[in-house]
């Protein structure tokens, strides 16, 4: 089922959590709402679930499959919701937790005890907790609890699955495993899903599309590759991974950042305007000599080779800190050590100006 | 077989002087002072109550507590408690629910007002009701016209008891419900559960021990209340005397054995409450601990 949110504004007292936000989730897709804390992503998710109501003025609407559900009670929306802290019913076993949504239905819609049992068993198999059906949540690990929470949400055969930072409280290792498991599960079940996260790796790995949010607004919507390789704003560029930032301005058709002078085609009439240069650490190369490509002189401060990548921290002649990342193979070809004077060249970069960017 | 794997640290622990511990004379001194105080002001009087009560033998004791006036006092005490406790249970739950779950104007005022009976002298609490419902009070003439008696009658005693005991349940529940938050209820709501289902199957099981604890404290206070009830009761023997008031009357009549016999019943009640409280305190911690464990915050 498709979801649409139109012109949603939400304020809590004097604090604005969402400012005229519109969003569309397509049938069967897994969409990630990505942003730092306080960006409004969780509020948007809760409004879709019906746990919060959007401000009445200006009026926003929530549509499920084209139908206005803005005033429909959370109880009647039939969404599956997974909470960051699991919110399992702690006085019930795993089995009873999963069965809850079926047992509380009005008598005429309630399935028979046998159907409930079969359905719960099926879901317990799905989350691989066959031996734990009679345990209480306090006897489970974090990862197991979140799987139970997911099964409980799926038990009511929701039309939409909403996940609020579902892996936020788990260890890095467990998180990775669950992430992949969730993606596989989605490919099997194909329920329209919205995942809220502040972890860009998680969003990029799991989602079909990513919505980047910042300060109560949507910054960019796109496929993971788009958002990562073609960030629409400085914020997205910065949020998607570490960057080196240089401040400069446009001078006679070129972008000038200290020693770095770059051709910049879209500078008509922009002379004198401030510009910012964003370079990913892996888009920089270290050479001993000037090689004709735009670059800058720098001194090596520190080399950090423990990890999947080698990180070299440098200080440019003009004083900016620069970080370069390279593979171990590259590093073996041209070793540097702290104190070395080197030349850092640019392979790829993005320039953002006041009002537009390329 | 027991093997001592850490002989040095294990065997020497008691010989070593721990840098954070006070000298022995101070430790034993403090313990002695505490015990002396407790013995003088709690244990000794408690023993006195029971010895005085049984001074003239079991027969007199039994007669004192089965005499019609005493029985009527016991009945009235149980009646007032039986009405005040359920009402305050409902009120406490409602107040705690409102305070823990909703944001509204005047919330802090409400929290402060709930504590009022703790702050105000019970005698004043009693006087408030006399002012309102007494013959010269605000509603006095209207009540007389309709032949309704509140002051110097059972309704007044019940009202005064409700007033002095209403903070107990709410006070127990507010911090717990605030700590627990609303996530479980929200989860139940999204799963399609109605209000009653959520209350009976999710909320109540999570707060049951704290609720019971509050009820026990509330009941103990309701049975022992003297000041407020004394003002509104009028001390009519066999009609508007509660147990504490009955004790006072007997005592003033120099009927010490009977006074202490009824007092011993109240003391016994206090001991039972204390025992129940002790047992429940562990369970209340369980309410909090289970919540913490469920959140993955254990340790």
Tab-separated table of N, CA and C in Angstrom, chain A residues 80 82 94-103 105 111 114-133 144-158 161 181 185 188-189 191, chain B residues 191:
chain	number	residue	atom	x	y	z
A	80	UNK	N	2.071	-1.652	11.293
A	80	UNK	CA	2.978	-2.330	12.217
A	80	UNK	C	4.006	-1.300	12.638
A	82	UNK	N	7.500	-0.624	14.982
A	82	UNK	CA	8.584	-1.204	15.779
A	82	UNK	C	9.331	-0.063	16.465
A	94	UNK	N	7.097	-14.420	24.818
A	94	UNK	CA	7.300	-14.135	23.401
A	94	UNK	C	6.033	-14.485	22.623
A	95	UNK	N	5.497	-15.669	22.921
A	95	UNK	CA	4.300	-16.138	22.220
A	95	UNK	C	3.140	-15.164	22.411
A	96	UNK	N	2.901	-14.788	23.679
A	96	UNK	CA	1.764	-13.907	23.964
A	96	UNK	C	1.963	-12.507	23.386
A	97	UNK	N	3.205	-12.055	23.364
A	97	UNK	CA	3.490	-10.763	22.736
A	97	UNK	C	3.053	-10.770	21.275
A	98	UNK	N	3.448	-11.836	20.578
A	98	UNK	CA	3.154	-11.883	19.147
A	98	UNK	C	1.654	-12.066	18.916
A	99	UNK	N	1.010	-12.816	19.838
A	99	UNK	CA	-0.419	-13.089	19.664
A	99	UNK	C	-1.293	-11.897	20.039
A	100	UNK	N	-0.722	-10.923	20.757
A	100	UNK	CA	-1.519	-9.834	21.327
A	100	UNK	C	-2.435	-9.145	20.311
A	101	UNK	N	-1.850	-8.768	19.183
A	101	UNK	CA	-2.603	-8.026	18.175
A	101	UNK	C	-3.804	-8.800	17.647
A	102	UNK	N	-3.696	-10.146	17.650
A	102	UNK	CA	-4.815	-10.970	17.173
A	102	UNK	C	-5.848	-11.165	18.272
A	103	UNK	N	-5.377	-11.302	19.511
A	103	UNK	CA	-6.279	-11.569	20.632
A	103	UNK	C	-7.141	-10.364	21.003
A	105	UNK	N	-8.547	-8.281	19.029
A	105	UNK	CA	-9.547	-7.903	18.026
A	105	UNK	C	-10.950	-8.113	18.566
A	111	UNK	N	-9.632	-14.235	15.010
A	111	UNK	CA	-9.466	-15.591	14.486
A	111	UNK	C	-9.606	-16.613	15.619
A	114	UNK	N	-6.975	-21.728	17.263
A	114	UNK	CA	-6.070	-22.546	16.471
A	114	UNK	C	-5.371	-21.703	15.403
A	115	UNK	N	-6.133	-20.848	14.756
A	115	UNK	CA	-5.548	-19.982	13.730
A	115	UNK	C	-4.499	-19.069	14.351
A	116	UNK	N	-4.823	-18.521	15.547
A	116	UNK	CA	-3.862	-17.652	16.237
A	116	UNK	C	-2.567	-18.416	16.505
A	117	UNK	N	-2.722	-19.629	17.056
A	117	UNK	CA	-1.539	-20.432	17.388
A	117	UNK	C	-0.687	-20.706	16.152
A	118	UNK	N	-1.343	-21.088	15.072
A	118	UNK	CA	-0.599	-21.392	13.848
A	118	UNK	C	0.145	-20.165	13.334
A	119	UNK	N	-0.572	-19.055	13.369
A	119	UNK	CA	0.026	-17.821	12.848
A	119	UNK	C	1.243	-17.415	13.700
A	120	UNK	N	1.099	-17.502	15.028
A	120	UNK	CA	2.209	-17.120	15.912
A	120	UNK	C	3.399	-18.057	15.697
A	121	UNK	N	3.107	-19.357	15.601
A	121	UNK	CA	4.182	-20.340	15.355
A	121	UNK	C	4.944	-19.996	14.080
A	122	UNK	N	4.198	-19.668	13.056
A	122	UNK	CA	4.776	-19.319	11.768
A	122	UNK	C	5.746	-18.132	11.923
A	123	UNK	N	5.278	-17.120	12.670
A	123	UNK	CA	6.101	-15.920	12.850
A	123	UNK	C	7.329	-16.215	13.705
A	124	UNK	N	7.147	-17.094	14.711
A	124	UNK	CA	8.298	-17.449	15.546
A	124	UNK	C	9.345	-18.177	14.699
A	125	UNK	N	8.879	-19.001	13.764
A	125	UNK	CA	9.816	-19.651	12.839
A	125	UNK	C	10.542	-18.605	11.999
A	126	UNK	N	9.779	-17.628	11.544
A	126	UNK	CA	10.324	-16.592	10.673
A	126	UNK	C	11.462	-15.829	11.357
A	127	UNK	N	11.323	-15.604	12.677
A	127	UNK	CA	12.367	-14.853	13.386
A	127	UNK	C	13.388	-15.776	14.057
A	128	UNK	N	13.279	-17.071	13.772
A	128	UNK	CA	14.240	-18.060	14.273
A	128	UNK	C	14.335	-18.075	15.793
A	129	UNK	N	13.217	-18.019	16.489
A	129	UNK	CA	13.260	-18.095	17.949
A	129	UNK	C	12.399	-19.258	18.433
A	130	UNK	N	12.435	-20.367	17.672
A	130	UNK	CA	11.560	-21.509	17.949
A	130	UNK	C	11.643	-21.958	19.404
A	131	UNK	N	12.854	-21.933	19.969
A	131	UNK	CA	13.025	-22.486	21.313
A	131	UNK	C	12.705	-21.479	22.410
A	132	UNK	N	12.320	-20.263	22.029
A	132	UNK	CA	12.184	-19.218	23.043
A	132	UNK	C	10.747	-18.727	23.213
A	133	UNK	N	9.797	-19.475	22.668
A	133	UNK	CA	8.406	-19.006	22.664
A	133	UNK	C	7.882	-18.704	24.060
A	144	UNK	N	17.320	-10.326	19.891
A	144	UNK	CA	16.163	-11.223	19.925
A	144	UNK	C	14.892	-10.448	20.226
A	145	UNK	N	14.995	-9.495	21.144
A	145	UNK	CA	13.815	-8.696	21.482
A	145	UNK	C	13.303	-7.939	20.269
A	146	UNK	N	14.240	-7.372	19.507
A	146	UNK	CA	13.799	-6.582	18.370
A	146	UNK	C	13.173	-7.476	17.306
A	147	UNK	N	13.646	-8.721	17.211
A	147	UNK	CA	13.011	-9.646	16.267
A	147	UNK	C	11.596	-9.975	16.722
A	148	UNK	N	11.421	-10.159	18.034
A	148	UNK	CA	10.076	-10.419	18.559
A	148	UNK	C	9.167	-9.224	18.278
A	149	UNK	N	9.710	-8.024	18.486
A	149	UNK	CA	8.913	-6.816	18.245
A	149	UNK	C	8.469	-6.748	16.789
A	150	UNK	N	9.352	-7.171	15.908
A	150	UNK	CA	9.023	-7.168	14.485
A	150	UNK	C	7.944	-8.201	14.166
A	151	UNK	N	8.083	-9.394	14.767
A	151	UNK	CA	7.078	-10.437	14.543
A	151	UNK	C	5.729	-9.991	15.079
A	152	UNK	N	5.742	-9.327	16.245
A	152	UNK	CA	4.496	-8.847	16.834
A	152	UNK	C	3.815	-7.846	15.899
A	153	UNK	N	4.642	-6.982	15.281
A	153	UNK	CA	4.085	-5.989	14.365
A	153	UNK	C	3.519	-6.658	13.112
A	154	UNK	N	4.193	-7.732	12.670
A	154	UNK	CA	3.758	-8.399	11.440
A	154	UNK	C	2.531	-9.275	11.661
A	155	UNK	N	2.269	-9.639	12.931
A	155	UNK	CA	1.183	-10.583	13.222
A	155	UNK	C	-0.175	-10.069	12.760
A	156	UNK	N	-0.364	-8.765	12.805
A	156	UNK	CA	-1.672	-8.242	12.425
A	156	UNK	C	-1.774	-8.020	10.913
A	157	UNK	N	-0.818	-8.579	10.173
A	157	UNK	CA	-0.754	-8.394	8.726
A	157	UNK	C	-0.950	-6.930	8.359
A	158	UNK	N	-0.001	-6.099	8.793
A	158	UNK	CA	-0.158	-4.660	8.588
A	158	UNK	C	-0.026	-4.305	7.113
A	161	UNK	N	4.616	-1.106	7.385
A	161	UNK	CA	5.489	-1.401	8.511
A	161	UNK	C	6.354	-0.174	8.784
A	181	UNK	N	19.181	-9.096	7.653
A	181	UNK	CA	18.023	-9.956	7.862
A	181	UNK	C	16.748	-9.189	7.528
A	185	UNK	N	14.033	-10.097	4.749
A	185	UNK	CA	12.648	-10.239	5.179
A	185	UNK	C	11.739	-9.376	4.306
A	188	UNK	N	11.018	-10.819	1.081
A	188	UNK	CA	10.059	-11.923	1.154
A	188	UNK	C	8.640	-11.414	1.339
A	189	UNK	N	8.460	-10.505	2.300
A	189	UNK	CA	7.118	-10.099	2.709
A	189	UNK	C	6.569	-8.964	1.849
A	191	UNK	N	6.060	-5.812	2.328
A	191	UNK	CA	5.130	-4.840	2.883
A	191	UNK	C	5.792	-3.459	2.790
B	191	UNK	N	-1.394	-1.947	17.730
B	191	UNK	CA	-1.811	-3.323	17.431
B	191	UNK	C	-3.333	-3.460	17.448
